Structure formats: structure tokens, C-alpha cells
CSV table of C-alpha atoms and ligand atoms in Angstrom, one decimal:
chain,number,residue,atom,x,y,z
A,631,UNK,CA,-12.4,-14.7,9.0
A,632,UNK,CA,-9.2,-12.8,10.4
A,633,UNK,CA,-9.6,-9.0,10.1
A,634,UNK,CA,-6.7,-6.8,8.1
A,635,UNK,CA,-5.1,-4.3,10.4
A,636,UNK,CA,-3.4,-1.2,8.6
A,637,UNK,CA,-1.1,0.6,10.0
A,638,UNK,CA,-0.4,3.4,7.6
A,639,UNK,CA,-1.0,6.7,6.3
A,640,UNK,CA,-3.6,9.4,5.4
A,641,UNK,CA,-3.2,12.1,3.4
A,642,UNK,CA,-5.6,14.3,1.4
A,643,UNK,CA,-4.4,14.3,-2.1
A,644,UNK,CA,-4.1,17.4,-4.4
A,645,UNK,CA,-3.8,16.3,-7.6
A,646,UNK,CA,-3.8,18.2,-11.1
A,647,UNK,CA,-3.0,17.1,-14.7
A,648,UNK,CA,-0.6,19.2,-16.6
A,649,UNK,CA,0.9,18.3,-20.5
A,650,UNK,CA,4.0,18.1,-19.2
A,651,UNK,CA,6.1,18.3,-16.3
A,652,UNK,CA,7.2,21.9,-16.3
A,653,UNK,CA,10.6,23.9,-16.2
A,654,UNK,CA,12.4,25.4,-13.5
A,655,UNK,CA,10.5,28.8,-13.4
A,656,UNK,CA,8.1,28.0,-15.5
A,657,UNK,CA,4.0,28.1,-14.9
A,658,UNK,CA,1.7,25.7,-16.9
A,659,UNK,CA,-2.0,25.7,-17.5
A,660,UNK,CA,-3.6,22.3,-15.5
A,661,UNK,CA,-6.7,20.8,-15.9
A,662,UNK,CA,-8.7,18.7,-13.5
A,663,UNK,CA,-7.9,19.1,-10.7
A,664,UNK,CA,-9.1,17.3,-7.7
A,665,UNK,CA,-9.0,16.8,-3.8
A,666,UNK,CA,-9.2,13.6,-3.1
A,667,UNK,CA,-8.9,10.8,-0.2
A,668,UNK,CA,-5.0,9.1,-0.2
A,669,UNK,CA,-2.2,8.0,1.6
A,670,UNK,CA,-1.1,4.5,0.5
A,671,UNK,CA,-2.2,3.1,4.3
A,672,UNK,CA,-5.3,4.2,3.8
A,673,UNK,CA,-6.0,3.7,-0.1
A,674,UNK,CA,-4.8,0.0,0.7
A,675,UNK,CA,-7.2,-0.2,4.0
A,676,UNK,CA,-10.1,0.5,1.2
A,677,UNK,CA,-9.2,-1.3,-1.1
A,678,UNK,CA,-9.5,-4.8,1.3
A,679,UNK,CA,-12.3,-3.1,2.4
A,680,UNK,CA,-14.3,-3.0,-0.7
A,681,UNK,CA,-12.6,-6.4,-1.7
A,682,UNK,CA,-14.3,-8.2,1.4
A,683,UNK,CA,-12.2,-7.9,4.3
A,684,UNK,CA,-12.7,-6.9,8.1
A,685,UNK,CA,-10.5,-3.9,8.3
A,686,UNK,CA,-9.2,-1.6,11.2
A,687,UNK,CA,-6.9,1.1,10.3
A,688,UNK,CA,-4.1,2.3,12.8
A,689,UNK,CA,-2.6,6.3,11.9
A,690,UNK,CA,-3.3,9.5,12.8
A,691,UNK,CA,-4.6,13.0,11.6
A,692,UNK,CA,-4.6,16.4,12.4
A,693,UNK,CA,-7.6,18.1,14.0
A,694,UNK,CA,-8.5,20.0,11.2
A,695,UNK,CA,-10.8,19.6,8.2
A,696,UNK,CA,-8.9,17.2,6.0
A,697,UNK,CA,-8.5,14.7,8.9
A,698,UNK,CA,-12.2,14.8,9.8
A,699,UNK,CA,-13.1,14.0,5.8
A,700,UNK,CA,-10.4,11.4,5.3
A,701,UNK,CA,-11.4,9.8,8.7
A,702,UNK,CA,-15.5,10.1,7.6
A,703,UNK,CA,-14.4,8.5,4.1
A,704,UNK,CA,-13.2,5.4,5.7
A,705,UNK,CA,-15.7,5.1,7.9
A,706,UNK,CA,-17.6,5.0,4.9
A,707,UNK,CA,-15.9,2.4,2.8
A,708,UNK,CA,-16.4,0.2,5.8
A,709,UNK,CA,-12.9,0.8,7.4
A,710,UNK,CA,-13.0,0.7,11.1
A,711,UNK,CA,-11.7,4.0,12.6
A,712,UNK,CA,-11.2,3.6,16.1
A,713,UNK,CA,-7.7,3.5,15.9
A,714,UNK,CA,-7.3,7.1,14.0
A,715,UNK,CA,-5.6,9.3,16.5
A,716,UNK,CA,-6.9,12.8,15.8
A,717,UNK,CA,-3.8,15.1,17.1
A,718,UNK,CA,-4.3,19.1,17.8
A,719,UNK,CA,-0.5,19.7,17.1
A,720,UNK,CA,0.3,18.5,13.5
A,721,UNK,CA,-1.6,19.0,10.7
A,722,UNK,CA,-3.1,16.0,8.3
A,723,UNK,CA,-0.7,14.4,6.1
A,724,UNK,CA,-1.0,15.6,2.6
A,725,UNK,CA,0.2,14.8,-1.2
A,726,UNK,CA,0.9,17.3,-3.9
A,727,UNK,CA,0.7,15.2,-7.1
A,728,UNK,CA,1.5,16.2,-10.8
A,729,UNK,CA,-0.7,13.8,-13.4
A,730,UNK,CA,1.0,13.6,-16.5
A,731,UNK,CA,0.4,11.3,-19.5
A,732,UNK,CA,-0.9,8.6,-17.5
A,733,UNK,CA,2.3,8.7,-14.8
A,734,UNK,CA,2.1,11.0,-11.8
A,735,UNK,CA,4.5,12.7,-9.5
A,736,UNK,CA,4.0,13.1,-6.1
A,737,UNK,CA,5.5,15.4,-3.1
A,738,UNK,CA,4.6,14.4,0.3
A,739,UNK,CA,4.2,16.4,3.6
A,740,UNK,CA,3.8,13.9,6.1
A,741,UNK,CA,2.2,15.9,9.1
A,742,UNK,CA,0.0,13.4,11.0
A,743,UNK,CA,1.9,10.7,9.6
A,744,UNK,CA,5.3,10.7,11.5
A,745,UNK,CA,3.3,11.5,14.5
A,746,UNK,CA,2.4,8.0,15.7
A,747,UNK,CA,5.1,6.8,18.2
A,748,UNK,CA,6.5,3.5,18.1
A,749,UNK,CA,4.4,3.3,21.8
A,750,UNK,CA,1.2,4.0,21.0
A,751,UNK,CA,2.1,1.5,17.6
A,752,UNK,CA,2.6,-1.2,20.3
A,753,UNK,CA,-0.2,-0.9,22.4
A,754,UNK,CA,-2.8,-0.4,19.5
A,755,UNK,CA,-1.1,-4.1,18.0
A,756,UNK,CA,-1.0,-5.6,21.5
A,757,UNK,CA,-4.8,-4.6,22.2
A,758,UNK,CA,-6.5,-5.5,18.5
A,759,UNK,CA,-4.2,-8.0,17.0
A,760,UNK,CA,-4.9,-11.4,17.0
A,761,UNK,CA,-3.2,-14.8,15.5
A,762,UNK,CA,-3.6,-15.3,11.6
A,763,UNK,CA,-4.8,-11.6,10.9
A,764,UNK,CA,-2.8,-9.7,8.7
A,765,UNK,CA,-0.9,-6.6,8.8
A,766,UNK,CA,-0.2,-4.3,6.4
A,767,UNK,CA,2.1,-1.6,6.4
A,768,UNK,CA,4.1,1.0,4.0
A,769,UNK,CA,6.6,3.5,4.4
A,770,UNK,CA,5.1,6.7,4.9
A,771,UNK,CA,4.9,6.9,8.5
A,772,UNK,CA,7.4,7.0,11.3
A,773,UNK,CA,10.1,4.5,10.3
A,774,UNK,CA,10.7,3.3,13.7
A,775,UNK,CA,7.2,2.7,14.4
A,776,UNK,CA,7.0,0.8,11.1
A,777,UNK,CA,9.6,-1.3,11.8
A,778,UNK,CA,7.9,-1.6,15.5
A,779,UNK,CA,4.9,-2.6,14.1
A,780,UNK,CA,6.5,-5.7,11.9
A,781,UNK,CA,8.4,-6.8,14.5
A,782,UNK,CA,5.2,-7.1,17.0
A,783,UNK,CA,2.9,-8.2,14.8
A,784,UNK,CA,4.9,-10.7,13.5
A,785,UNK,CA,5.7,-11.8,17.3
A,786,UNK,CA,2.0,-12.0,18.0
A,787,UNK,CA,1.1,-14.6,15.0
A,788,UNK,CA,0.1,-12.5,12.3
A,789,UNK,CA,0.8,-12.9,9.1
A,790,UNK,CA,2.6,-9.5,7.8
A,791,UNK,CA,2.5,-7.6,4.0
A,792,UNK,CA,5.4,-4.7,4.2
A,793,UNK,CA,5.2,-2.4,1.2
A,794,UNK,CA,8.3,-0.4,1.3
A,795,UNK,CA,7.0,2.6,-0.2
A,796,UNK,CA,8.5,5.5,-0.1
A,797,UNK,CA,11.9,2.7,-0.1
A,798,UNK,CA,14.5,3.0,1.9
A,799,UNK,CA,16.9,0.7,3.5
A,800,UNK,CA,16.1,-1.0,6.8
A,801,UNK,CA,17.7,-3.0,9.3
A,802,UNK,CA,18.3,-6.9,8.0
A,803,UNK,CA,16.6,-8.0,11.3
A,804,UNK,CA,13.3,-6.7,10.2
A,805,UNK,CA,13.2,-9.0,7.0
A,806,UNK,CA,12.7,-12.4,9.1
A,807,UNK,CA,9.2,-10.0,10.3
A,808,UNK,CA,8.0,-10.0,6.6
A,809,UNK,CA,6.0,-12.9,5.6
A,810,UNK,CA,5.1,-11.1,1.9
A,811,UNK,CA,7.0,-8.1,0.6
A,812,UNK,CA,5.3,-6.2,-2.4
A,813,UNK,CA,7.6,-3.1,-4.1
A,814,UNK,CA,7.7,-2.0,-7.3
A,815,UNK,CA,10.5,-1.8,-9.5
A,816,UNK,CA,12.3,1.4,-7.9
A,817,UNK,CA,11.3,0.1,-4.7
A,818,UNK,CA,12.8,-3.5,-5.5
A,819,UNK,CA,15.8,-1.8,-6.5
A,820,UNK,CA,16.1,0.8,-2.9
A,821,UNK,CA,15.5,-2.7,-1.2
A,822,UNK,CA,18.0,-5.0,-3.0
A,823,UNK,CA,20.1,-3.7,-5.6
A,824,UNK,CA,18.3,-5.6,-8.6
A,825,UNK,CA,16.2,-3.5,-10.7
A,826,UNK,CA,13.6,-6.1,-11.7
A,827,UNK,CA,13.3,-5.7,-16.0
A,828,UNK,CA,12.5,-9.1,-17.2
A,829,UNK,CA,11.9,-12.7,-15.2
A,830,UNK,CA,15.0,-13.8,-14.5
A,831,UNK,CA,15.9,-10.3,-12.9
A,832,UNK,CA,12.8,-10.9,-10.9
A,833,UNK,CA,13.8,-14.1,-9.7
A,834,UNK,CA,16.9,-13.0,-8.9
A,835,UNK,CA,15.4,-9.5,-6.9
A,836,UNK,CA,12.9,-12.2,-5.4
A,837,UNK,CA,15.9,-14.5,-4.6
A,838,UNK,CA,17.8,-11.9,-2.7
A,839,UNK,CA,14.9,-10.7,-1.2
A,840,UNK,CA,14.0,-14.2,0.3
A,841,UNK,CA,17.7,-14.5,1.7
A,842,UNK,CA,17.6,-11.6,3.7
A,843,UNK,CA,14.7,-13.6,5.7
A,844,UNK,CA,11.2,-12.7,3.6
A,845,UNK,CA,8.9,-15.1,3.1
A,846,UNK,CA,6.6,-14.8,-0.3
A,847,UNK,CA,8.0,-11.2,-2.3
A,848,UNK,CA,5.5,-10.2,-5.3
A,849,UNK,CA,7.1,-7.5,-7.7
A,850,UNK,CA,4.7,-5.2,-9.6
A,851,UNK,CA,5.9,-4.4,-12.9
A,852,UNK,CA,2.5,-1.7,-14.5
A,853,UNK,CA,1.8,-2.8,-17.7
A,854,UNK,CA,3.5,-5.6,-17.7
A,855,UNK,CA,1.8,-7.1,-14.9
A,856,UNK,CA,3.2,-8.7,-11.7
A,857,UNK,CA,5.6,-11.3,-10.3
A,858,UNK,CA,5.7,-13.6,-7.0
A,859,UNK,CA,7.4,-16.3,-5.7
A,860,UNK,CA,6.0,-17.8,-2.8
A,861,UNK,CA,7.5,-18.6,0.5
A,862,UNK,CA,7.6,-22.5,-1.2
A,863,UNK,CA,9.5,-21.0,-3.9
A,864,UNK,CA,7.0,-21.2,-6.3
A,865,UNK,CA,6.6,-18.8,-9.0
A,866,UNK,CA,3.9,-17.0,-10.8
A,867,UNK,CA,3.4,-14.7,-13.4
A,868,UNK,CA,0.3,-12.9,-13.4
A,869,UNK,CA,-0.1,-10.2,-16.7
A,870,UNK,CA,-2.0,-7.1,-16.2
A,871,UNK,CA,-5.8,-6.8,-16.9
A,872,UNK,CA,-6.7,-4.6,-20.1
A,873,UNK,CA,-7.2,-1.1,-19.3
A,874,UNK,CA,-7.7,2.3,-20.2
A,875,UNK,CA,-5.4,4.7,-18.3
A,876,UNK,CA,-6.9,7.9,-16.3
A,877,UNK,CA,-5.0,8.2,-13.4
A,878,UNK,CA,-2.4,5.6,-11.9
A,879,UNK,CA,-2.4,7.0,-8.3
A,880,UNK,CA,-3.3,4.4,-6.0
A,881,UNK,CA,-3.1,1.8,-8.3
A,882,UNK,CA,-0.7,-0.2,-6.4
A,883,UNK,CA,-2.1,0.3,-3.3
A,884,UNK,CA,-5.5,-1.6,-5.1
A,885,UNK,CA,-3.2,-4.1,-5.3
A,886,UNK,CA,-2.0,-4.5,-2.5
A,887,UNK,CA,-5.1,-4.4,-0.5
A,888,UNK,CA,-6.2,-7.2,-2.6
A,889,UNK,CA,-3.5,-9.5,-1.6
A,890,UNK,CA,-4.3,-8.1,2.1
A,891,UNK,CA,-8.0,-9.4,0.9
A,892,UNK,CA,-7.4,-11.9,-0.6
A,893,UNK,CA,-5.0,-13.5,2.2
A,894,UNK,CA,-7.9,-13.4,4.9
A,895,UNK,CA,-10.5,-14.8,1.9
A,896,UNK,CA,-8.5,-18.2,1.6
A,897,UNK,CA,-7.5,-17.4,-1.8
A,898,UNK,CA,-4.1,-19.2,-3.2
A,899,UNK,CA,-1.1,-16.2,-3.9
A,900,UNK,CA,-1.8,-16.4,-7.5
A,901,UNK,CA,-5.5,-16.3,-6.8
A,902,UNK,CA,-4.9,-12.9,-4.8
A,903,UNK,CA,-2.5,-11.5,-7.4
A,904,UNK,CA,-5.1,-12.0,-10.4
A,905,UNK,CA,-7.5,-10.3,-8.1
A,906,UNK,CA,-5.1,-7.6,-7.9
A,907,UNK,CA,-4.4,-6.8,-10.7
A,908,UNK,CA,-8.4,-6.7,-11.8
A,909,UNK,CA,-9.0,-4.5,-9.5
A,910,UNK,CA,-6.1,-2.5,-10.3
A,911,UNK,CA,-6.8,-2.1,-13.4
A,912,UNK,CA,-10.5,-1.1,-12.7
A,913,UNK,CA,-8.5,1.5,-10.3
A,914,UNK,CA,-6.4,3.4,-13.5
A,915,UNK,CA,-9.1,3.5,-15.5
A,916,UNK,CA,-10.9,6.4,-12.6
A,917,UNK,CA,-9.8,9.5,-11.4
A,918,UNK,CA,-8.2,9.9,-7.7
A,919,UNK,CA,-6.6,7.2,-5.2
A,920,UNK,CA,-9.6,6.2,-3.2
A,921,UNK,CA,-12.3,7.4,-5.5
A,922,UNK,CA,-11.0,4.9,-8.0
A,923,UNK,CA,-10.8,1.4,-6.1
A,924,UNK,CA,-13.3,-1.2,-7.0
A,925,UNK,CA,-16.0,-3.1,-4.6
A,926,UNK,CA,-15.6,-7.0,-5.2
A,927,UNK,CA,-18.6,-7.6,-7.0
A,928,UNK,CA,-17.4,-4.1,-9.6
A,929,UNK,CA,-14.4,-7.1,-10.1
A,930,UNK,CA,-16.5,-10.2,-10.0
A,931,UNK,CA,-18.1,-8.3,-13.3
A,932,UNK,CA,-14.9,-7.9,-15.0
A,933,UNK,CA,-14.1,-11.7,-15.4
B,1194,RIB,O1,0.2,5.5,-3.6
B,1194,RIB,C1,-0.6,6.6,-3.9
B,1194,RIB,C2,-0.6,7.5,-2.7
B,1194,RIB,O2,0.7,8.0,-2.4
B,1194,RIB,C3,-1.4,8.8,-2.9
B,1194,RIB,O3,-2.8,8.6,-2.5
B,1194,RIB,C4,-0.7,9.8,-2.0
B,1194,RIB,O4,-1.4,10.2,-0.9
B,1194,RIB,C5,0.7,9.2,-1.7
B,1194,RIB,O5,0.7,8.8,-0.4
């Protein structure tokens, strides 16, 4: 089977419930509050992990406490680690999120994250990357050794998933190194001016998407489940499992680690996306990012 090489982030996640976002000035009483493994790099590394797939992760953390537990926790759900630089000048990447009525809110301090340079990016590829694996990547690490990484793996023969989260714009040459692109609807709209509400603004995000050179885009929608059309232009609807809804951090990152999964398992796309999304709604229903994701037979249960 070909392996799933993330390159991506790591951050520990500090993450409260409040009833309500507050004021300017204002100080609210929170309730559970937890630290927890994140980063949507390595929540997605985890979640192919536990969903069956040979995975090496590529980032870097500080050498300090968080890194070492986030690094250990990986290790742990069966993520190889050998390519997690631990740097002694930049501290571990780490997210500030505010849980609200099921939505959350999340400020970033990247640290460890931006610290990977497009060189070391390219060697690390170059040395463990082989034709047909798959590699995944988001946007919270250096954008220029993001856009690196597409551009070599997708030279080398792998087959690449981009998730452009955080979005911003990038250069139209990196779209022909995207075999599957998977954003949400904010995201959709950052990446191509359609704000994806209903199918046939789907089709037409996926449509403009697939002109600027991607291959197969899948649209997450929440509740209202998820959208693809493949590279042969087929389309699939896929609705969203039943839930109850804890904590939606890392949710999407489930998902995508199960189309990462799902890719090097042989599954069709709509195969993958169904396994997404029963896994990501086993993933809402917890607390945390990691903590949360499902192993495949905790989704081989749910059907
Ligand atoms: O996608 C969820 C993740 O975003 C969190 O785990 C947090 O670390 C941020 O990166």
C-alpha cells in the first residue's frame, strides 16, 4: 500500500467553552477547558492513521514541552515521526480556541510552524517520497514551503490533497500540482470567488476550481454534508452522518485524513467521502482535535 506523507502543522490546542463570544473588555466565566493535541497537519496525519494508512509526518516543533507531547502523541497513534524537526529557537506552534454553541474560534501562533524552509521541505520529499503515495498538506506552515512541497511531490508521482486552510490566494501555477483540493465554504470562497450555498454553486466553485488546473475538488458543507466532483467530472453528494455536536474542532481535518486514507485503501472518491464524513461525525460528537478522531473499526461500527 502507498504510505500518506503530511507535511503540516502541530500545535497544542488551548481550548475553552464560553456561552458566548464576549465584548470588547469584557471577561466571561468558561467551562471545560482543555489542552489538547492539534494543528490541522497533524490532526489529519491521525486521522489516516487510525483510518488504516502508513503515515509519516513532515513539520517541526519547538524544543520545549508541548513539542515533545505532541511529537509522543503521534508516535502513539501510529504516525511516523522521523521527519519532526525539533528546533531550540522557536517555540511549538499553538491555538487559542473559543468553543461556543457547537462553532469554535481559533487564534493561531504559528511558532514551529513557519519554521520549516522550503529546503529542508525538498530534501525530506526527495528522500521519503515515492510514486503513488499521497501528500497532504494545509496552510498553516510556511507558504512557500507549501507551495514547494506541491510542486515536488507532484513532480515526483504522487498523488497530492491541498487543503487551503487558513485560505489565501496562491500562484495559478500551483493549481496544475493539486490532484484533489478539499476547503470549506470560506475557504472555497478565499480560493475562487464562489461561496458554495447550494449544488449548483458547488458545481460552479468546483468548475472554477477545476479550470485553474485541479484535478478532483470536494467541498465540505457541516451539516449539510459534502460535495465532489471528480477529476472525470463526476459528481457526488455525500450527506452528513447523524450526530450529536461537542466540539467541531478538527472535524474537517477527520475528513480529510480519511480521503488521504481512503486514497491509499483503493476506495472509489465517494467511497472515501462517506468514510469521511462517518468518521467526522464520530469526531464532533468528542471533545478536542486529536482526542476526538475515530480508529477504523470505531467507524466500521457506525454503519
Ligand atoms: O482544524 C483544527 C485545528 O486548527 C486545531 O487543532 C488548531 O490547532 C488549528 O490549527
Amino acid at each position: 500500500m502507498p504510505k500518506v506523507i503530511v507535511f503540516g502543522s502541530m500545535n497544542m490546542d488551548l481550548s475553552i467553552d464560553a456561552p458566548r463570544v464576549p465584548a470588547a473588555g469584557e471577561t466571561l466565566a468558561g467551562s471545560g477547558f482543555i489542552t489538547s493535541a492539534g494543528g490541522k497537519g497533524a490532526n489529519q496525519a491521525v486521522a489516516a492513521a487510525r483510518l488504516g494508512a502508513d503515515v509519516r509526518m513532515l513539520a517541526a516543533v519547538g524544543a520545549d514541552a508541548f513539542g515533545d507531547e505532541l511529537t509522543a502523541g503521534l508516535r502513539e497513534a501510529g504516525v511516523d515521526t522521523v521527519g519532526v524537526r525539533r528546533l531550540g529557537n522557536v517555540s511549538t506552534g499553538t491555538a487559542v480556541i473559543l468553543r461556543t454553541s457547537g462553532e469554535n474560534r481559533i487564534v493561531l501562533h504559528a511558532g514551529a510552524n513557519h519554521a520549516l524552509t522550503a529546503a529542508d521541505t525538498d530534501a525530506d520529499l526527495r528522500r521519503i517520497g515515492e510514486k503513488n503515495d499521497v501528500l497532504v498538506t494545509q496552510g498553516e506552515c510556511d507558504p512557500v514551503a507549501t507551495e514547494l512541497a506541491l510542486h515536488v511531490a507532484h513532480e515526483l508521482g504522487l498523488y497530492t490533497i491541498f487543503n487551503p486552510a487558513p485560505a489565501r490566494p496562491v500562484p495559478d501555477d500551483l493549481w496544475p500540482c493539486v490532484d484533489l483540493v478539499c476547503l470549506n465554504e470560506t475557504e472555497c470562497q478565499v480560493m475562487c470567488g464562489v461561496l458554495p450555498e447550494d449544488d449548483a454553486s458547488c458545481l460552479e466553485a468546483a468548475r472554477r476550481l477545476r479550470e485553474l488546473g485541479a484535478g478532483t475538488v470536494v467541498i465540505t458543507l457541516g451539516a449539510s454534508g459534502s460535495f465532489g466532483l471528480g477529476a472525470d467530472d463526476r459528481l457526488i453528494r455525500v450527506p452528513a452522518a447523524p450526530t450529536t455536536v461537542v466540539d467541531t474542532t478538527g472535524a474537517g481535518d477527520t475528513f480529510i485524513g480519511a480521503l488521504a486514507a481512503g486514497h491509499v485503501r483503493g476506495l472509489s472518491l465517494s467511497e472515501s467521502m462517506s468514510l469521511g464524513a462517518l468518521a467526522a461525525a464520530l469526531a464532533v460528537s468528542r471533545l478536542g482535535a486529536q482526542p476526538s478522531i475515530p480508529t477504523a473499526k470505531e467507524v466500521e461500527a457506525l454503519r
